[in-house]
Amino acid sequence: MDSIVFSRSMAFVKRHLKVVFAFSFLINLLMLTAPLYMLQIYDRVLTSRSEQTLFLLTLIALGSLATLAALDVVRSRLLVRIGTCMDQWLAPKVFSLAMKNGVGARPTRDLDSLRTFFAGPTILAFFDSPWIPLYLLTVYLLHPWMGHVALAGAVILFALALLNERSTKLWLIESASNSAMADSFAEASSRNSEAVISMGILPGIRNKWSKFHRDALGFQAGASDRAGFISASAKFTRFSLQIAMLGVGAFLAIEELITPGAMIAASIIMGRGLAPIESSIAGWSHGINARKSYKNLKDLLMQGSVSDPLPLPEPKGAVIFDNVYAGPPGTSMNTIAGVSFQVQPGTSLGIIGPSGAGKSTLARLMVGIWFPKSGHVRLDNAELSQWDSDKLGPYIGYLPQDIELFTGTVAENISRFGEVDPAAIVEAAEIAGADQMIRELPTGYDTLVGENGSDLSGGQRQRIALARAFYKHPPLIVLDEPTSNLDANGEALVRTAVDRMRGAGSTVVIISHRPAVISAVDNLAVIQRGQLTHFGSPDEVWPQITRRATNTTEPDLQMAMRSEV
Ligand code: ATP
């Protein structure tokens, strides 16, 4: 679907760029007004001394200059609107995909850069370049020798433009990638600013950021130095060409092969005609950035499915793992291997195991954040990959290990920034044991939280995030370490909440290191080194792992029993 939106947007852009192309032709044609007017004045008016001709010519020239100005305005506006429309169509998709792929704000910055390119002067130079032959032809018509001078100038300037591309491209790409690294490093560090400041990590982090930043500036300066040299050479070439043109023109005028008017007109026409090449050299870096942004956006949007997945019925909450191998996206690593089990709808499953065993991997697979590299993860009978994540979301309650609340009110956070249903919000908060705590906040459910909101304690955030997971009784609830910030009282509350949600028909999967929280689950799964080693009712599994832990020297299992569970 995203790829279709991208293709349609690009088809729209291309269609309208053709109109801009046509406008550019008319604009470049009308650009000849001033030199041709001058030619007529020198050659016709001054020799004939006809005021009537002067008046008429002036009127025609002013008319065509007014048309030129109007076309120029329309062309610029058209380009700005093409950029804005493209942005409006793509921005929601780009934002969603950036979030789903965890690539931060880079794609939205790419979209900004592409839109600004449409509104900037460089694109105009690119549109004016194809009409250079029109100017050359006009100079040739005035006299072939002057045409040769203009043609030689165009060839030299083109060569300089190519040299500019070749010599700055890699530097600009390196600069952009270092700058992106510096930005994302700064973003990540500011998210962990407390740890950064409290443990004296700041100098080290600053040094690392400075390196990226310095490299970005270094490459940028290298590219600018080269571009500056080539720009100056282009300017020198243009001025020299103008002198050459006047020199050749004067010679031809002395020989009475052309009039003085033709000499001046040729010089002006050549200057106008070659100006876009010089502007392209000056604005080349914008062109390169825009091309890179376009490529990034294309890669991001074209990776989506071609068609909208078929709408699926509301799931009952059965979870099926069938010989699943999976790991972090973008890597070939499998953090779980060959895992198979089933969870019946309306039952609860506890998952235990040592740190790094793959428990959170299972949770991410269950809620459709990660997908298996082989095998199948199904919700009821449908592969999770068949779901559109926006449609699946309301059927899932997920409490990740790292809790993030978003800038908004408590009510908005619990209702997942969808339609606010006060009764459902309060019910979810009550089940999560958060209602009383929220009412005691300065403005209760309307209190602003998240990055720009009130400071909440870890426990308060965890309870609000739990309420968000319970909101509107989703058929599948996955809680990854739901009590990591809670006291014994909070643990008991979570246990009751899990029972209530299960009683109401939800399937509840709970990952915890605390025996009290998983004591009442229907089934228990033990994960070690990415493998499912035990699965069954707690009555079956506990004796097995206790017996193995006392009889075995297997370090992971002992660790699971001693320090983890
Ligand atoms: P814990 O109890 O400490 O939370 P866990 O059992 O939940 O651990 P996982 O988070 O599933 O373990 O991680 C399993 C393995 O996958 C670990 O070795 C971890 O280093 C690796 N891993 C997890 N997430 C990523 C990621 N985004 N990129 C690379 N490796 C990852």
Short mmCIF file of N, CA and C and ligand atoms in Angstrom, two decimals, residues 328 331 333 335 353-362 364 370 401 480-481 513 564, ligand 1:
data_model
loop_
_atom_site.label_atom_id
_atom_site.label_comp_id
_atom_site.label_asym_id
_atom_site.label_seq_id
_atom_site.Cartn_x
_atom_site.Cartn_y
_atom_site.Cartn_z
N PRO A 328 16.80 -10.11 15.86
CA PRO A 328 16.61 -8.70 15.55
C PRO A 328 16.55 -8.45 14.03
N THR A 331 19.45 -8.27 10.96
CA THR A 331 20.64 -9.08 11.28
C THR A 331 20.34 -10.53 10.89
N MET A 333 21.17 -12.86 12.89
CA MET A 333 21.24 -13.54 14.19
C MET A 333 19.87 -14.12 14.58
N THR A 335 17.89 -15.16 17.79
CA THR A 335 17.94 -15.15 19.26
C THR A 335 16.95 -16.15 19.84
N GLY A 353 13.23 -17.41 32.30
CA GLY A 353 14.52 -17.80 31.72
C GLY A 353 15.56 -16.77 32.08
N PRO A 354 16.82 -17.12 31.90
CA PRO A 354 17.90 -16.18 32.26
C PRO A 354 17.90 -14.94 31.37
N SER A 355 18.67 -13.95 31.79
CA SER A 355 18.82 -12.72 31.00
C SER A 355 19.38 -13.05 29.63
N GLY A 356 18.81 -12.42 28.62
CA GLY A 356 19.32 -12.60 27.27
C GLY A 356 18.94 -13.93 26.65
N ALA A 357 18.00 -14.68 27.29
CA ALA A 357 17.64 -16.00 26.78
C ALA A 357 16.75 -15.92 25.55
N GLY A 358 16.04 -14.80 25.40
CA GLY A 358 15.16 -14.66 24.25
C GLY A 358 13.69 -14.44 24.62
N LYS A 359 13.44 -14.08 25.87
CA LYS A 359 12.05 -13.91 26.31
C LYS A 359 11.39 -12.70 25.62
N SER A 360 12.13 -11.58 25.61
CA SER A 360 11.55 -10.39 24.96
C SER A 360 11.41 -10.61 23.46
N THR A 361 12.29 -11.44 22.90
CA THR A 361 12.16 -11.76 21.47
C THR A 361 10.80 -12.42 21.23
N LEU A 362 10.43 -13.37 22.13
CA LEU A 362 9.13 -14.03 21.99
C LEU A 362 8.00 -13.00 22.06
N ARG A 364 8.11 -9.79 21.37
CA ARG A 364 8.06 -8.95 20.16
C ARG A 364 7.44 -9.70 18.98
N TRP A 370 8.49 -7.88 15.56
CA TRP A 370 9.47 -8.63 14.79
C TRP A 370 8.75 -9.79 14.09
N GLN A 401 9.44 -3.70 27.86
CA GLN A 401 10.33 -3.57 29.01
C GLN A 401 10.69 -2.10 29.25
N ASP A 480 5.82 -7.56 29.39
CA ASP A 480 7.24 -7.90 29.53
C ASP A 480 7.75 -7.23 30.81
N GLU A 481 8.00 -8.00 31.82
CA GLU A 481 8.45 -7.49 33.13
C GLU A 481 7.51 -6.40 33.66
N HIS A 513 10.55 -12.15 36.26
CA HIS A 513 11.56 -12.83 37.09
C HIS A 513 11.00 -13.12 38.47
N GLU A 564 17.47 -15.85 38.59
CA GLU A 564 16.44 -15.23 37.76
C GLU A 564 15.05 -15.45 38.30
P1 ATP B 1 16.16 -10.01 29.63
O1 ATP B 1 15.57 -10.93 30.64
O2 ATP B 1 17.50 -9.54 30.07
O3 ATP B 1 15.26 -8.93 29.20
P2 ATP B 1 15.52 -11.62 27.32
O4 ATP B 1 15.41 -13.06 27.67
O5 ATP B 1 14.25 -10.88 27.22
O6 ATP B 1 16.51 -10.89 28.31
P3 ATP B 1 16.01 -10.79 24.63
O7 ATP B 1 15.78 -9.34 24.91
O8 ATP B 1 14.99 -11.51 23.86
O9 ATP B 1 16.34 -11.56 25.97
O10 ATP B 1 17.40 -10.90 23.87
C1 ATP B 1 17.87 -12.11 23.37
C2 ATP B 1 19.19 -11.86 22.67
O11 ATP B 1 18.98 -11.00 21.59
C3 ATP B 1 20.21 -11.19 23.56
O12 ATP B 1 21.43 -11.82 23.34
C4 ATP B 1 20.27 -9.78 23.07
O13 ATP B 1 21.57 -9.31 23.16
C5 ATP B 1 19.84 -9.90 21.62
N1 ATP B 1 19.06 -8.73 21.19
C6 ATP B 1 17.88 -8.34 21.68
N2 ATP B 1 17.44 -7.24 21.03
C7 ATP B 1 18.36 -6.94 20.11
C8 ATP B 1 18.49 -5.92 19.12
N3 ATP B 1 17.57 -4.99 18.93
N4 ATP B 1 19.60 -5.94 18.36
C9 ATP B 1 20.55 -6.86 18.51
N5 ATP B 1 20.48 -7.85 19.44
C10 ATP B 1 19.41 -7.90 20.22
#
